[in-house]
Amino acid sequence: MEEERKKLEKMYQELNEEDTNIKKWNQALIPKAILLFPPIAFALTFLKINTDKSLIDLLGFVAMGCLLVSGGIFLNYLLSKGK
């Protein structure tokens, strides 16, 4: 019992000594903006060029693309699984 307590105390001290880097939501805004820029630019240009299309059409177009890519990844997985 005493050994377990010493082990737990040692683990507790190690956890307290470690420097954990927890970032706030507003840190690293530039990488977040870089990641969000292409989808936003695509959506805006899609809706600007295709003025007769709606937001539902855009979401359907993106969903169909995601479905095709997912299907390709799944087929690749099935074909490589047998090797």
PDB file of C-alpha atoms in Angstrom:
ATOM      1  CA  MET A   1       0.000   0.000   0.000  1.00  0.00           C
ATOM      2  CA  GLU A   2       2.804   2.396   0.888  1.00  0.00           C
ATOM      3  CA  GLU A   3       4.638   1.594  -2.360  1.00  0.00           C
ATOM      4  CA  GLU A   4       1.584   2.404  -4.441  1.00  0.00           C
ATOM      5  CA  ARG A   5       1.176   5.691  -2.628  1.00  0.00           C
ATOM      6  CA  LYS A   6       4.797   6.609  -3.325  1.00  0.00           C
ATOM      7  CA  LYS A   7       4.351   5.715  -6.993  1.00  0.00           C
ATOM      8  CA  LEU A   8       1.224   7.854  -7.209  1.00  0.00           C
ATOM      9  CA  GLU A   9       2.969  10.773  -5.487  1.00  0.00           C
ATOM     10  CA  LYS A  10       5.893  10.456  -7.888  1.00  0.00           C
ATOM     11  CA  MET A  11       3.544  10.424 -10.886  1.00  0.00           C
ATOM     12  CA  TYR A  12       1.709  13.453  -9.483  1.00  0.00           C
ATOM     13  CA  GLN A  13       4.962  15.364  -9.092  1.00  0.00           C
ATOM     14  CA  GLU A  14       6.045  14.489 -12.644  1.00  0.00           C
ATOM     15  CA  LEU A  15       2.726  15.695 -14.021  1.00  0.00           C
ATOM     16  CA  ASN A  16       2.997  18.973 -12.126  1.00  0.00           C
ATOM     17  CA  GLU A  17       6.577  19.518 -13.294  1.00  0.00           C
ATOM     18  CA  GLU A  18       5.773  19.095 -16.995  1.00  0.00           C
ATOM     19  CA  ASP A  19       5.234  22.283 -18.924  1.00  0.00           C
ATOM     20  CA  THR A  20       1.964  21.855 -20.768  1.00  0.00           C
ATOM     21  CA  ASN A  21       1.391  24.235 -23.636  1.00  0.00           C
ATOM     22  CA  ILE A  22      -2.329  24.788 -23.845  1.00  0.00           C
ATOM     23  CA  LYS A  23      -3.089  27.365 -26.479  1.00  0.00           C
ATOM     24  CA  LYS A  24      -6.030  29.682 -26.333  1.00  0.00           C
ATOM     25  CA  TRP A  25      -8.426  29.935 -29.258  1.00  0.00           C
ATOM     26  CA  ASN A  26      -7.013  33.280 -30.393  1.00  0.00           C
ATOM     27  CA  GLN A  27      -3.426  32.050 -30.596  1.00  0.00           C
ATOM     28  CA  ALA A  28      -2.093  30.994 -33.972  1.00  0.00           C
ATOM     29  CA  LEU A  29      -4.750  32.838 -35.948  1.00  0.00           C
ATOM     30  CA  ILE A  30      -2.594  33.048 -39.072  1.00  0.00           C
ATOM     31  CA  PRO A  31      -2.413  29.240 -39.616  1.00  0.00           C
ATOM     32  CA  LYS A  32      -6.154  29.021 -38.996  1.00  0.00           C
ATOM     33  CA  ALA A  33      -6.790  31.761 -41.540  1.00  0.00           C
ATOM     34  CA  ILE A  34      -4.538  30.012 -44.063  1.00  0.00           C
ATOM     35  CA  LEU A  35      -6.546  26.810 -43.621  1.00  0.00           C
ATOM     36  CA  LEU A  36      -9.899  28.564 -43.943  1.00  0.00           C
ATOM     37  CA  PHE A  37      -9.060  30.821 -46.885  1.00  0.00           C
ATOM     38  CA  PRO A  38      -9.303  28.277 -49.772  1.00  0.00           C
ATOM     39  CA  PRO A  39     -12.775  26.935 -48.867  1.00  0.00           C
ATOM     40  CA  ILE A  40     -14.117  30.448 -48.320  1.00  0.00           C
ATOM     41  CA  ALA A  41     -12.586  31.691 -51.579  1.00  0.00           C
ATOM     42  CA  PHE A  42     -14.003  28.688 -53.438  1.00  0.00           C
ATOM     43  CA  ALA A  43     -17.479  29.229 -52.001  1.00  0.00           C
ATOM     44  CA  LEU A  44     -17.462  32.925 -52.856  1.00  0.00           C
ATOM     45  CA  THR A  45     -16.196  32.438 -56.391  1.00  0.00           C
ATOM     46  CA  PHE A  46     -18.600  29.543 -56.984  1.00  0.00           C
ATOM     47  CA  LEU A  47     -21.554  31.666 -55.937  1.00  0.00           C
ATOM     48  CA  LYS A  48     -20.239  34.736 -57.813  1.00  0.00           C
ATOM     49  CA  ILE A  49     -19.694  32.894 -61.105  1.00  0.00           C
ATOM     50  CA  ASN A  50     -22.820  30.761 -60.879  1.00  0.00           C
ATOM     51  CA  THR A  51     -25.332  33.422 -59.988  1.00  0.00           C
ATOM     52  CA  ASP A  52     -28.259  31.115 -60.678  1.00  0.00           C
ATOM     53  CA  LYS A  53     -27.001  28.586 -58.115  1.00  0.00           C
ATOM     54  CA  SER A  54     -27.900  28.631 -54.434  1.00  0.00           C
ATOM     55  CA  LEU A  55     -26.091  27.623 -51.280  1.00  0.00           C
ATOM     56  CA  ILE A  56     -27.791  24.216 -51.440  1.00  0.00           C
ATOM     57  CA  ASP A  57     -26.287  23.655 -54.895  1.00  0.00           C
ATOM     58  CA  LEU A  58     -22.858  24.541 -53.534  1.00  0.00           C
ATOM     59  CA  LEU A  59     -23.221  22.128 -50.631  1.00  0.00           C
ATOM     60  CA  GLY A  60     -24.397  19.397 -52.996  1.00  0.00           C
ATOM     61  CA  PHE A  61     -21.432  20.000 -55.286  1.00  0.00           C
ATOM     62  CA  VAL A  62     -18.975  19.781 -52.384  1.00  0.00           C
ATOM     63  CA  ALA A  63     -20.729  16.716 -50.942  1.00  0.00           C
ATOM     64  CA  MET A  64     -20.553  14.936 -54.297  1.00  0.00           C
ATOM     65  CA  GLY A  65     -16.837  15.660 -54.531  1.00  0.00           C
ATOM     66  CA  CYS A  66     -16.290  14.365 -50.998  1.00  0.00           C
ATOM     67  CA  LEU A  67     -18.303  11.258 -51.831  1.00  0.00           C
ATOM     68  CA  LEU A  68     -16.203  10.558 -54.921  1.00  0.00           C
ATOM     69  CA  VAL A  69     -12.934  11.046 -53.031  1.00  0.00           C
ATOM     70  CA  SER A  70     -14.141   8.826 -50.172  1.00  0.00           C
ATOM     71  CA  GLY A  71     -15.172   6.157 -52.668  1.00  0.00           C
ATOM     72  CA  GLY A  72     -11.722   6.259 -54.264  1.00  0.00           C
ATOM     73  CA  ILE A  73     -10.030   5.938 -50.884  1.00  0.00           C
ATOM     74  CA  PHE A  74     -12.303   3.021 -49.972  1.00  0.00           C
ATOM     75  CA  LEU A  75     -11.603   1.236 -53.266  1.00  0.00           C
ATOM     76  CA  ASN A  76      -7.880   1.771 -52.771  1.00  0.00           C
ATOM     77  CA  TYR A  77      -8.170   0.293 -49.285  1.00  0.00           C
ATOM     78  CA  LEU A  78     -10.060  -2.743 -50.592  1.00  0.00           C
ATOM     79  CA  LEU A  79      -7.552  -3.338 -53.377  1.00  0.00           C
ATOM     80  CA  SER A  80      -4.485  -2.928 -51.140  1.00  0.00           C
ATOM     81  CA  LYS A  81      -5.939  -5.059 -48.335  1.00  0.00           C
ATOM     82  CA  GLY A  82      -5.412  -8.284 -50.278  1.00  0.00           C
ATOM     83  CA  LYS A  83      -1.652  -7.765 -50.681  1.00  0.00           C
TER      84      LYS A  83
END
